[in-house]
Short mmCIF file of C-alpha atoms in Angstrom, two decimals:
data_model
loop_
_atom_site.label_atom_id
_atom_site.label_comp_id
_atom_site.label_asym_id
_atom_site.label_seq_id
_atom_site.Cartn_x
_atom_site.Cartn_y
_atom_site.Cartn_z
CA MET A 28 -0.10 0.05 0.04
CA LYS A 29 1.50 3.51 -0.87
CA PHE A 30 1.72 6.04 1.85
CA LYS A 31 -1.07 8.43 1.03
CA ASN A 32 0.89 11.98 0.55
CA TYR A 33 -1.87 13.89 2.62
CA PHE A 34 0.47 16.62 3.57
CA PHE A 35 1.87 16.91 -0.46
CA SER A 36 -0.98 20.53 -0.71
CA VAL A 37 1.30 21.60 2.72
CA ALA A 38 4.14 21.06 1.76
CA LEU A 39 3.51 22.77 -1.48
CA ALA A 40 2.75 25.66 0.07
CA ALA A 41 5.39 26.52 2.42
CA ALA A 42 7.95 25.60 -0.10
CA LEU A 43 6.27 27.67 -2.56
CA CYS A 44 6.58 30.59 0.08
CA GLY A 45 10.12 29.96 0.57
CA CYS A 46 11.20 30.33 -2.97
CA ALA A 47 9.69 34.32 -2.68
CA GLY A 48 11.37 36.83 -1.12
CA GLU A 49 14.84 36.88 0.83
CA GLN A 50 16.61 33.48 1.86
CA LYS A 51 15.46 32.55 4.84
CA PRO A 52 17.89 31.68 7.22
CA ALA A 53 19.21 27.60 7.91
CA ASN A 54 16.81 25.12 9.92
CA PRO A 55 18.82 25.21 13.04
CA LEU A 56 16.70 22.07 13.60
CA PHE A 57 18.85 20.24 10.77
CA SER A 58 22.34 21.31 12.05
CA ASP A 59 23.15 19.02 14.77
CA PHE A 60 22.83 20.75 18.76
CA THR A 61 26.27 21.89 19.76
CA ALA A 62 25.24 23.05 23.08
CA PRO A 63 26.70 21.75 26.26
CA PHE A 64 25.07 18.48 26.45
CA GLY A 65 23.46 18.75 23.15
CA ILE A 66 20.71 21.34 24.37
CA ALA A 67 18.39 22.85 20.99
CA PRO A 68 19.38 26.49 20.71
CA PHE A 69 15.49 27.46 21.56
CA GLU A 70 15.96 30.93 20.35
CA GLN A 71 16.75 31.01 17.25
CA ILE A 72 13.71 28.28 15.95
CA THR A 73 10.98 29.84 15.06
CA VAL A 74 7.33 28.27 14.78
CA ASP A 75 8.17 27.98 10.23
CA HIS A 76 11.63 25.94 11.12
CA PHE A 77 9.44 23.57 13.59
CA ARG A 78 7.11 22.87 10.89
CA GLU A 79 9.88 22.31 8.03
CA GLY A 80 11.61 20.37 10.31
CA MET A 81 7.74 17.93 10.74
CA LEU A 82 7.74 18.17 7.37
CA LYS A 83 10.97 16.88 6.27
CA GLY A 84 11.03 14.52 9.40
CA LEU A 85 7.77 12.57 8.26
CA GLU A 86 9.58 13.18 3.84
CA GLU A 87 12.25 10.77 5.57
CA GLN A 88 10.55 8.14 7.92
CA LYS A 89 8.60 7.78 5.21
CA ALA A 90 11.18 6.85 2.94
CA GLU A 91 12.25 4.94 5.01
CA ILE A 92 9.48 2.75 5.22
CA GLU A 93 9.17 2.14 1.69
CA ALA A 94 12.73 1.23 1.22
CA ILE A 95 11.85 -1.85 3.26
CA ILE A 96 8.86 -2.58 1.64
CA ASN A 97 10.80 -2.21 -1.44
CA SER A 98 13.56 -4.25 -0.33
CA THR A 99 14.22 -7.44 -2.70
CA GLU A 100 16.34 -8.80 0.35
CA GLU A 101 14.65 -11.79 2.92
CA PRO A 102 13.73 -9.95 6.06
CA THR A 103 16.10 -10.10 8.93
CA PHE A 104 16.60 -7.66 11.92
CA GLU A 105 18.63 -6.05 10.53
CA ASN A 106 16.98 -4.63 7.25
CA THR A 107 13.47 -4.29 9.15
CA ILE A 108 13.02 -4.05 12.37
CA LYS A 109 16.37 -2.73 13.57
CA VAL A 110 15.33 0.14 11.05
CA LEU A 111 12.20 0.70 12.17
CA ASP A 112 13.52 0.77 15.63
CA GLN A 113 16.11 3.36 14.66
CA GLY A 114 14.51 5.06 12.05
CA GLY A 115 12.28 8.30 12.43
CA GLU A 116 15.31 10.11 13.58
CA LEU A 117 14.37 13.77 12.58
CA LEU A 118 10.89 13.99 13.02
CA ARG A 119 12.08 12.49 16.30
CA LYS A 120 14.44 15.50 17.00
CA VAL A 121 12.33 17.82 15.56
CA ARG A 122 9.32 16.26 17.98
CA GLY A 123 10.94 15.71 21.37
CA THR A 124 12.23 19.96 20.69
CA PHE A 125 8.70 20.54 20.06
CA GLY A 126 6.80 19.09 22.54
CA PRO A 127 8.69 20.90 25.98
CA LEU A 128 8.63 23.95 24.84
CA ALA A 129 4.47 23.66 23.59
CA SER A 130 3.57 22.59 26.44
CA GLY A 131 5.16 24.69 28.32
CA SER A 132 6.21 27.88 27.19
CA ALA A 133 2.63 27.49 25.24
CA THR A 134 1.59 30.50 22.00
CA ASP A 135 -1.45 30.59 19.76
CA GLU A 136 1.58 29.64 17.06
CA THR A 137 3.08 26.90 18.55
CA ARG A 138 -0.79 26.04 19.48
CA ALA A 139 -2.09 26.52 16.27
CA LEU A 140 0.86 24.28 15.28
CA GLN A 141 -0.12 21.60 17.38
CA LYS A 142 -3.54 21.80 15.75
CA GLU A 143 -2.21 22.04 12.15
CA MET A 144 -0.01 18.52 12.63
CA SER A 145 -2.36 16.54 14.90
CA PRO A 146 -4.61 14.89 12.22
CA ILE A 147 -1.25 14.73 9.65
CA PHE A 148 0.80 12.64 12.67
CA SER A 149 -2.24 10.52 13.03
CA ALA A 150 -2.71 9.31 9.50
CA HIS A 151 1.10 8.68 8.80
CA SER A 152 1.34 6.82 12.07
CA ASP A 153 -1.61 4.62 10.65
CA ASP A 154 -0.31 3.96 7.45
CA ILE A 155 2.76 2.99 9.29
CA TYR A 156 1.22 0.03 11.70
CA MET A 157 -1.91 -0.46 9.09
CA ASN A 158 0.69 -0.91 5.87
CA GLN A 159 -0.16 -5.14 5.16
CA ALA A 160 3.42 -5.06 3.09
CA LEU A 161 5.01 -3.69 5.71
CA PHE A 162 3.64 -5.97 9.06
CA ALA A 163 3.53 -8.93 6.41
CA LYS A 164 7.94 -8.20 6.43
CA VAL A 165 8.07 -7.87 10.33
CA LYS A 166 5.40 -11.00 10.78
CA ALA A 167 8.48 -12.68 8.53
CA VAL A 168 10.87 -11.32 10.86
CA TYR A 169 8.74 -12.64 13.62
CA ASP A 170 7.86 -16.14 12.94
CA ASN A 171 11.19 -16.99 12.49
CA LYS A 172 13.53 -15.42 15.17
CA GLU A 173 14.76 -18.79 15.86
CA LYS A 174 16.58 -18.50 13.46
CA PHE A 175 18.22 -15.36 13.55
CA ASN A 176 20.37 -15.79 17.40
CA LEU A 177 18.83 -12.54 18.54
CA THR A 178 20.05 -11.03 21.94
CA PRO A 179 17.56 -10.74 24.61
CA GLU A 180 17.96 -6.93 24.15
CA GLU A 181 16.44 -7.62 20.49
CA ASN A 182 13.90 -10.27 21.16
CA THR A 183 12.58 -7.99 23.25
CA VAL A 184 13.24 -5.01 20.38
CA LEU A 185 11.40 -7.18 17.73
CA GLN A 186 8.48 -8.29 20.77
CA ASN A 187 7.68 -4.21 21.07
CA ILE A 188 7.57 -3.63 17.22
CA TYR A 189 4.95 -6.75 16.08
CA ASP A 190 3.19 -5.82 19.61
CA ARG A 191 2.84 -2.40 18.91
CA PHE A 192 1.65 -3.58 15.15
CA VAL A 193 -0.70 -5.58 15.82
CA ASP A 194 -2.09 -3.21 18.60
CA SER A 195 -2.51 -0.24 16.24
CA GLY A 196 -4.56 -2.68 14.14
CA ALA A 197 -2.28 -4.42 12.02
CA LEU A 198 -4.37 -8.01 11.91
CA LEU A 199 -7.64 -5.73 11.03
CA ASN A 200 -9.92 -6.37 7.58
CA ASP A 201 -9.38 -3.03 5.63
CA GLU A 202 -12.88 -1.32 6.49
CA GLN A 203 -11.86 -1.89 10.42
CA LYS A 204 -8.83 -0.50 9.86
CA ALA A 205 -10.68 2.46 7.56
CA GLU A 206 -12.93 3.10 11.08
CA LEU A 207 -9.75 2.73 13.53
CA ARG A 208 -8.85 5.76 10.78
CA LYS A 209 -11.06 7.46 11.60
CA LEU A 210 -11.32 7.24 15.27
CA ASN A 211 -7.91 8.23 16.00
CA THR A 212 -7.79 11.17 14.20
CA GLU A 213 -11.30 12.45 16.41
CA LEU A 214 -9.27 11.31 19.41
CA SER A 215 -5.90 12.59 18.76
CA MET A 216 -7.73 16.18 17.70
CA LEU A 217 -9.74 15.53 21.23
CA GLN A 218 -7.32 15.13 23.60
CA LEU A 219 -5.10 17.76 21.85
CA GLN A 220 -7.80 20.18 22.56
CA PHE A 221 -8.13 19.01 26.04
CA GLY A 222 -4.64 19.40 27.11
CA GLN A 223 -4.46 23.08 25.46
CA ASN A 224 -7.55 23.94 27.56
CA LEU A 225 -6.03 22.26 30.41
CA THR A 226 -2.91 24.81 29.97
CA HIS A 227 -4.74 27.48 29.72
CA GLU A 228 -7.26 27.45 32.35
CA THR A 229 -4.45 26.39 34.66
CA ASN A 230 -1.95 29.38 33.20
CA LYS A 231 -5.32 31.81 33.06
CA THR A 232 -7.20 31.53 36.13
CA PHE A 233 -6.53 33.91 38.60
CA VAL A 234 -7.54 34.64 41.90
CA THR A 235 -7.19 38.02 42.91
CA VAL A 236 -6.55 40.09 45.49
CA GLU A 237 -6.46 43.81 46.81
CA THR A 238 -4.78 43.91 49.98
CA VAL A 239 -1.73 42.72 51.86
CA GLU A 240 -3.67 42.21 54.89
CA GLU A 241 -5.71 39.77 53.42
CA LEU A 242 -2.61 37.08 52.83
CA ASP A 243 -1.83 36.81 56.57
CA GLY A 244 0.40 34.23 57.01
CA LEU A 245 1.75 33.28 53.62
CA PRO A 246 5.21 33.41 53.40
CA GLN A 247 7.40 36.64 52.09
CA ALA A 248 8.40 35.11 49.16
CA ASN A 249 4.48 34.00 47.71
CA ILE A 250 3.52 37.59 48.20
CA ASP A 251 6.36 38.99 46.29
CA ALA A 252 5.34 36.54 43.24
CA ALA A 253 1.85 37.62 43.23
CA ALA A 254 2.43 41.25 43.03
CA LYS A 255 4.83 40.77 40.39
CA MET A 256 1.76 38.25 38.85
CA ALA A 257 -0.62 41.10 39.56
CA GLU A 258 1.74 43.72 37.57
CA ALA A 259 2.10 40.99 34.88
CA ASN A 260 -1.36 41.13 34.28
CA GLY A 261 -2.49 45.39 34.68
CA GLN A 262 -2.98 45.21 38.42
CA PRO A 263 0.00 46.66 40.13
CA GLY A 264 -0.84 47.21 43.11
CA LYS A 265 -2.77 43.81 44.10
CA TYR A 266 -1.82 40.05 44.30
CA MET A 267 -3.00 37.58 41.64
CA PHE A 268 -2.22 33.95 41.39
CA ASN A 269 -3.22 31.48 38.72
CA MET A 270 -3.83 27.74 39.19
CA GLN A 271 0.01 26.01 38.59
CA ARG A 272 0.81 24.51 41.81
CA PRO A 273 3.88 26.84 42.80
CA SER A 274 1.46 29.71 43.04
CA CYS A 275 -2.01 28.46 44.46
CA ASN A 276 -0.26 25.31 47.02
CA PRO A 277 1.19 27.60 49.67
CA VAL A 278 -2.47 30.24 49.85
CA LEU A 279 -3.88 26.68 50.78
CA GLN A 280 -1.28 25.28 53.25
CA TYR A 281 -0.97 29.11 54.93
CA CYS A 282 -2.80 31.40 54.71
CA HIS A 283 -4.68 32.35 57.62
CA ASN A 284 -7.38 33.70 54.78
CA ARG A 285 -10.44 31.30 54.79
CA GLU A 286 -12.47 32.38 52.26
CA LEU A 287 -9.64 33.01 50.01
CA ARG A 288 -8.35 29.09 50.27
CA GLU A 289 -11.71 28.24 49.31
CA LYS A 290 -11.80 30.01 46.23
CA VAL A 291 -8.12 29.28 45.09
CA TYR A 292 -9.21 25.72 45.74
CA ASN A 293 -12.51 26.09 43.73
CA ALA A 294 -10.93 27.74 41.22
CA TYR A 295 -8.01 24.94 40.73
CA TYR A 296 -10.46 21.81 40.96
CA ASN A 297 -12.97 23.67 38.31
CA ARG A 298 -10.35 24.13 36.07
CA GLY A 299 -11.66 22.86 32.81
CA ASN A 300 -16.14 22.78 34.35
CA ALA A 301 -16.19 27.36 34.15
CA GLY A 302 -19.35 26.77 31.09
CA ASN A 303 -16.71 29.11 29.23
CA GLU A 304 -14.53 27.89 25.93
CA TYR A 305 -12.57 25.70 27.80
CA ASP A 306 -14.95 23.73 29.01
CA ASN A 307 -14.25 19.87 28.63
CA LYS A 308 -17.16 18.04 29.84
CA GLU A 309 -17.99 17.38 27.15
CA ILE A 310 -14.63 16.58 25.29
CA SER A 311 -14.29 14.66 28.30
CA ARG A 312 -17.60 12.65 26.74
CA GLN A 313 -16.67 12.77 23.55
CA ILE A 314 -12.82 10.67 23.85
CA VAL A 315 -14.52 8.45 27.02
CA THR A 316 -17.22 7.48 23.56
CA LEU A 317 -14.40 7.02 20.79
CA ARG A 318 -12.39 5.07 23.01
CA LEU A 319 -14.63 2.75 24.18
CA LYS A 320 -15.64 2.34 21.12
CA LYS A 321 -11.51 1.95 19.53
CA ALA A 322 -11.41 -0.31 22.72
CA ASN A 323 -14.50 -2.92 21.29
CA LEU A 324 -13.03 -2.64 17.40
CA MET A 325 -9.36 -4.00 18.34
CA GLY A 326 -11.47 -6.66 20.62
CA TYR A 327 -11.68 -5.43 24.16
CA LYS A 328 -14.54 -5.21 26.54
CA ASN A 329 -13.55 -2.13 27.60
CA TYR A 330 -10.67 1.00 26.87
CA ALA A 331 -8.94 0.14 30.39
CA GLU A 332 -8.07 -4.02 28.65
CA MET A 333 -6.88 -2.35 26.35
CA ALA A 334 -4.76 0.23 27.69
CA LEU A 335 -3.38 -1.78 30.50
CA LYS A 336 -2.03 -4.29 28.13
CA ASP A 337 1.49 -3.63 28.13
CA ARG A 338 1.01 -1.86 31.70
CA MET A 339 2.68 -3.34 34.59
CA ALA A 340 -1.06 -4.07 36.27
CA LYS A 341 -2.19 -6.12 33.08
CA THR A 342 -6.01 -6.72 33.75
CA PRO A 343 -8.52 -4.10 35.45
CA GLU A 344 -9.06 -7.48 38.35
CA ALA A 345 -5.06 -6.72 39.25
CA VAL A 346 -5.97 -2.59 39.53
CA TYR A 347 -8.24 -3.19 41.60
CA ASN A 348 -6.67 -5.84 43.78
CA LEU A 349 -3.78 -3.25 45.02
CA LEU A 350 -6.35 -0.51 45.91
CA ASP A 351 -8.57 -2.69 47.71
CA GLN A 352 -5.37 -3.46 49.39
CA VAL A 353 -4.36 -0.20 49.11
CA TRP A 354 -8.17 1.45 50.58
CA GLU A 355 -8.08 0.28 54.48
CA PRO A 356 -4.89 1.90 55.65
CA ALA A 357 -5.61 4.69 53.88
CA VAL A 358 -8.95 5.43 55.11
CA LYS A 359 -7.37 4.72 58.41
CA LYS A 360 -4.96 7.72 58.37
CA ALA A 361 -7.02 9.78 56.57
CA LYS A 362 -9.18 9.33 59.86
CA GLU A 363 -5.89 9.98 61.96
CA GLU A 364 -5.71 12.88 59.86
CA LEU A 365 -9.50 14.53 59.81
CA ALA A 366 -8.98 13.72 63.74
CA ASP A 367 -6.30 16.02 63.84
CA ILE A 368 -7.02 18.66 61.60
CA ARG A 369 -10.80 18.71 64.18
CA ALA A 370 -8.34 19.35 66.77
CA GLU A 371 -6.57 22.29 65.46
CA ILE A 372 -9.51 24.06 64.75
CA LYS A 373 -10.83 23.25 67.71
CA LYS A 374 -7.87 24.87 69.28
CA GLU A 375 -8.82 28.01 67.15
CA GLY A 376 -12.36 28.60 68.76
CA LYS A 377 -13.81 27.12 66.09
CA ASN A 378 -17.51 25.20 65.49
CA PHE A 379 -17.45 24.11 61.73
CA GLU A 380 -16.46 20.87 59.75
CA PRO A 381 -13.28 21.08 57.65
CA ALA A 382 -14.07 21.07 53.05
CA GLY A 383 -11.31 20.60 51.20
CA TRP A 384 -10.14 23.74 51.52
CA ASP A 385 -9.46 23.43 55.08
CA TYR A 386 -7.20 20.19 54.31
CA ALA A 387 -3.60 21.67 53.89
CA TYR A 388 -3.95 24.79 55.93
CA TYR A 389 -5.01 22.60 59.56
CA LEU A 390 -2.67 19.70 58.71
CA ASP A 391 0.41 21.52 58.04
CA LYS A 392 -0.57 23.24 61.69
CA ALA A 393 -1.36 19.74 63.39
CA LYS A 394 2.03 18.46 62.06
CA LYS A 395 3.90 21.45 63.46
CA ALA A 396 1.77 20.14 66.49
CA LYS A 397 3.16 16.70 66.58
CA PHE A 398 6.49 16.98 64.72
CA ALA A 399 7.96 20.78 65.16
CA VAL A 400 7.83 20.68 61.21
CA ASP A 401 7.48 23.25 59.40
CA ASP A 402 7.93 22.76 55.64
CA ALA A 403 8.61 26.73 55.10
CA GLU A 404 12.09 25.99 57.09
CA ILE A 405 12.90 22.62 55.74
CA SER A 406 12.56 24.70 51.73
CA LYS A 407 15.17 25.94 52.71
CA TYR A 408 17.55 23.25 52.74
CA LEU A 409 16.72 21.58 49.41
CA GLU A 410 17.54 22.18 46.35
CA ARG A 411 15.90 25.02 44.40
CA TYR A 412 16.30 25.01 40.92
CA LEU A 413 13.89 27.82 40.25
CA ASP A 414 11.75 29.60 43.06
CA ALA A 415 8.16 29.76 43.88
CA MET A 416 7.07 30.94 40.74
CA GLY A 417 9.05 29.42 38.30
CA SER A 418 11.70 32.70 37.97
CA GLN A 419 14.41 32.02 35.34
CA ASP A 420 16.25 34.58 36.45
CA GLU A 421 16.86 34.09 40.16
CA ILE A 422 18.14 31.22 41.55
CA ARG A 423 18.81 30.10 45.07
CA LYS A 424 22.35 29.06 45.28
CA GLU A 425 22.94 26.13 47.31
CA SER A 426 26.35 23.78 49.38
CA VAL A 427 25.36 20.77 47.24
CA ILE A 428 24.46 22.78 43.62
CA LYS A 429 26.22 25.00 41.35
CA TYR A 430 24.05 26.48 38.88
CA ARG A 431 26.16 27.86 35.25
CA LYS A 432 23.90 29.60 32.22
CA ILE A 433 24.39 28.05 29.46
CA LEU A 434 22.04 30.35 27.21
CA PRO A 435 22.57 33.72 29.00
CA ASP A 436 21.19 35.61 26.15
CA SER A 437 18.50 33.98 25.50
CA LYS A 438 14.75 35.09 24.72
CA VAL A 439 12.85 31.38 24.54
CA ALA A 440 14.84 29.41 27.24
CA LYS A 441 17.70 29.37 29.77
CA ILE A 442 19.54 26.18 30.74
CA PHE A 443 20.37 25.90 34.00
CA VAL A 444 22.95 23.16 34.80
CA ALA A 445 23.23 21.58 38.31
CA GLU A 446 26.05 19.59 39.22
CA GLU A 447 25.83 17.28 41.91
CA LYS A 448 28.77 17.10 44.35
CA PHE A 449 27.46 14.39 45.79
CA ARG A 450 25.62 11.88 43.82
CA ARG A 451 29.22 10.15 42.14
CA GLN A 452 28.70 13.34 39.98
CA ASN A 453 25.67 13.57 37.98
CA ILE A 454 24.62 15.79 35.82
CA ARG A 455 21.39 16.38 35.59
CA MET A 456 19.66 20.18 33.82
CA LEU A 457 16.43 21.88 33.80
CA GLN A 458 14.86 23.92 31.19
CA VAL A 459 12.29 26.75 30.98
CA GLY A 460 10.54 28.61 28.65
CA PRO A 461 9.71 31.84 29.54
CA GLY A 462 6.13 31.45 30.96
CA ALA A 463 5.44 29.56 34.14
CA ARG A 464 5.32 25.90 33.84
CA PRO A 465 1.41 23.81 33.65
CA GLN A 466 1.25 22.00 36.97
CA ASN A 467 -2.01 20.14 35.99
#
């Protein structure tokens, strides 16, 4: 089966645009990344570069697949399975570079590119894994694996690739494959929209406070961060909290203002449930419905059976067995914590049943009373890569951690390398975009 040239018109339009006007600078994605640890030069890469890289990566992988199909050699691990496993190098590189940027520092342009490319990627994947001629070669290797003297690692790769074809519909008939393609495309768009909606609601849902007196109990660092956020959003002199964990969690844990805690709590747990353009209820319903259809088409009773097939649990029954084991001790611990919370409320001379927005606040008080533990004090001695609001400019200097800027002038990303002296000199990297990172 020949690959559908589903992105021909997009690629042609991009090529025609490139012919006009002055010559465009070279695409950094087509060159080796020379920064320490192979970090991408984000400040040089544009959305158009990503689009061009994705389209070229798709074409290159398509050519690799066609070469396998058209080969007259006997299918072997080397000429079939290894090529499939290690192929698509450029596409992996481009998508691996784009993914963290799109989720951590999403813009209208990156979101638009995600929507543009999602159905193309879905079709490309289906064209690979539903290709009967390609699967025949994979199956030939799989059925004759004993004669290839494969290592345990190679056997695992072969099994995984074979299972991937089967799980992607290689054994379905043509009518079923067409239905699966349709479901995959619809699901890819719905799941993308769900994620984009949640990210927007996390980053752009704010609780605004007028005066600093309303923030009594909140650590000064968090107050300062809230003031900066308000100023950045055109509310100087006020204090704003969005639904990222570093912003909203300290309010729930430290702020004496119960009304404010309630507002923040409800705002966080109602992300995607506000009845606005970012509401995810109908999208969730559609995803559940389509996932069930897909599972049934693939021969499973429900989506959980299909999703767990290659997970550690393997079956829904195993999941429930584990949950049943956890349930009793978890309930016992929850009751102990609830008793501690009620005791703290009583100490304050108050009489109300604790709600969700009271849990972190009063549990923190109970922990301090019982164990003299203060998270705010402990955190001073922990490794901190960023301050509470994800600032890339003010990095705490720790006795164990030394930070070095790799790209100090980058407008798109700054890279910090943490060198740990007491963990076998392991090198750890943190890559940060200009916007705050979503915490879901």
